[in-house]
XYZ file of C-alpha atoms in Angstrom:
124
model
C 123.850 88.238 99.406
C 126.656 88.951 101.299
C 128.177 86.347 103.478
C 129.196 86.827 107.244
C 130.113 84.139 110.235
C 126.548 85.461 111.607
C 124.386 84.493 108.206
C 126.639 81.227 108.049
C 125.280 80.354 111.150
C 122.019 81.776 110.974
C 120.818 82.320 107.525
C 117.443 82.802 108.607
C 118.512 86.118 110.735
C 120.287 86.817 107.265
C 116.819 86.478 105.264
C 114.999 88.315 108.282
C 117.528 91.449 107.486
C 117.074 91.202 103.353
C 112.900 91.349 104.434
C 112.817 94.046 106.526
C 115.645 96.034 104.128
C 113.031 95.197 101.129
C 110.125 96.418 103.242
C 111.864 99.589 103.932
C 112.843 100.332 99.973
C 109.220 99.442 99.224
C 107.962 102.187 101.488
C 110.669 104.899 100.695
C 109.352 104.440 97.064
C 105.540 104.102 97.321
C 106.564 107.597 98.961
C 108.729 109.091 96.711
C 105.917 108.153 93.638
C 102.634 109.162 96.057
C 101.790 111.912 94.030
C 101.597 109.082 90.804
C 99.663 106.898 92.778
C 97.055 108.822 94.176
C 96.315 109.820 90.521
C 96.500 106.442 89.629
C 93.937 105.593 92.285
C 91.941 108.560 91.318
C 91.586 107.250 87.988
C 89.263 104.354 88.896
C 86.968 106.777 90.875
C 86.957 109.853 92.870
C 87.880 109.388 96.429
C 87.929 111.175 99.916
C 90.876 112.109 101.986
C 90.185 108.891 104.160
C 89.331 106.258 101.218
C 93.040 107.807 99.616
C 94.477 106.776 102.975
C 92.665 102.873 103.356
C 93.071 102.031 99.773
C 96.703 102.931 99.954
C 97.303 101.206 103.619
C 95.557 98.237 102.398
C 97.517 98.111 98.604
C 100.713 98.146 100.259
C 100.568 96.839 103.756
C 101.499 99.983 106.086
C 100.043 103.100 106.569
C 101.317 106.602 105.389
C 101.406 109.402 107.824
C 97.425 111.153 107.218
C 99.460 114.548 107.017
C 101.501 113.382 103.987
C 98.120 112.075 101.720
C 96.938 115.007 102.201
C 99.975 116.986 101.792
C 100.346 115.436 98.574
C 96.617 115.656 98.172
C 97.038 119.713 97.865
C 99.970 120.158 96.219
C 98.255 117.966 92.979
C 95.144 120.094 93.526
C 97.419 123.292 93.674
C 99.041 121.529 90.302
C 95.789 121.366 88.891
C 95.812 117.418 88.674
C 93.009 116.799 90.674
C 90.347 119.185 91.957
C 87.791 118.478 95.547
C 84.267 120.521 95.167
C 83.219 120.273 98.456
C 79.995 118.098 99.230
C 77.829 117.682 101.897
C 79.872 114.559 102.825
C 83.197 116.394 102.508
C 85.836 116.769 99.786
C 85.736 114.308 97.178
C 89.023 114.707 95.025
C 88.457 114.276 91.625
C 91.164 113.784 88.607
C 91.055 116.472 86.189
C 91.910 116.286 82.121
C 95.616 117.391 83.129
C 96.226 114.753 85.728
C 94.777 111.796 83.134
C 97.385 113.484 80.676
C 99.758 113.536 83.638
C 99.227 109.745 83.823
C 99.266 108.727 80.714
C 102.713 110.274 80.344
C 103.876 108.441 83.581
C 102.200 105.088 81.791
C 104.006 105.655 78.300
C 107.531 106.659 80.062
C 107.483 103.890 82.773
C 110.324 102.084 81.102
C 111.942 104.911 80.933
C 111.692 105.700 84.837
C 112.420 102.312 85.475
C 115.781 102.887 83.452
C 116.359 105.899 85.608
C 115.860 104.566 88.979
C 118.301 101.613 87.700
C 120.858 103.973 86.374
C 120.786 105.249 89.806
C 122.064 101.942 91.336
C 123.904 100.399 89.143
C 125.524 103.147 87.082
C 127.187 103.570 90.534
């Protein structure tokens, strides 16, 4: 932590500023891996557009812009990860056998990725 006259004297303002940085790396990387966790939520059971949206707002506390779930939502049906038959209640995205082989291979290299997103930061 690094030390100032202002965290001296206030090191609560000090912890207010590590929170709010820690909230903000939290969302830039629940975005950056969306794609990995939709699948990952679509592996319990298929979901709408909208249940995508709550389950992820409600897993990590803030909500993602609509346009980007389903932005993300397309390009893994357009990857052939998931696929949406329409039904009379709407599209219900579904993951397909490449997306569970596209998550196990995220699940097996996930030290790996950790290592990379490290490397990133500290190799620095």
């Amino acid at each position: 932590m690094l030390l100032t006259s202002r965290s001296i004297l206030y090191p609560e303002a000090q912890l207010g500023l590590e929170h709010e940085f820690l909230a903000e790396m939290r969302e830039r990387l629940v975005k950056t891996f969306l794609d990995m966790l939709i699948l990952l939520r679509l592996r319990k059971h298929p979901m709408s557009g909208d249940d995508v949206i709550n389950s992820t707002a409600y897993r990590f506390s803030f909500t993602i812009d609509p346009g980007m779930i389903y932005s993300t939502l397309h390009h893994l049906e357009k990857k052939g990860f998931i696929k949406s038959p329409e039904t009379p209640k709407g599209q219900v995205y579904h993951l397909t056998a490449d997306g569970r082989d596209r998550i196990n291979i995220f699940l097996e290299s996930k030290a790996k990725i950790l290592g990379l997103v490290l490397d990133l930061f500290i190799g620095q």
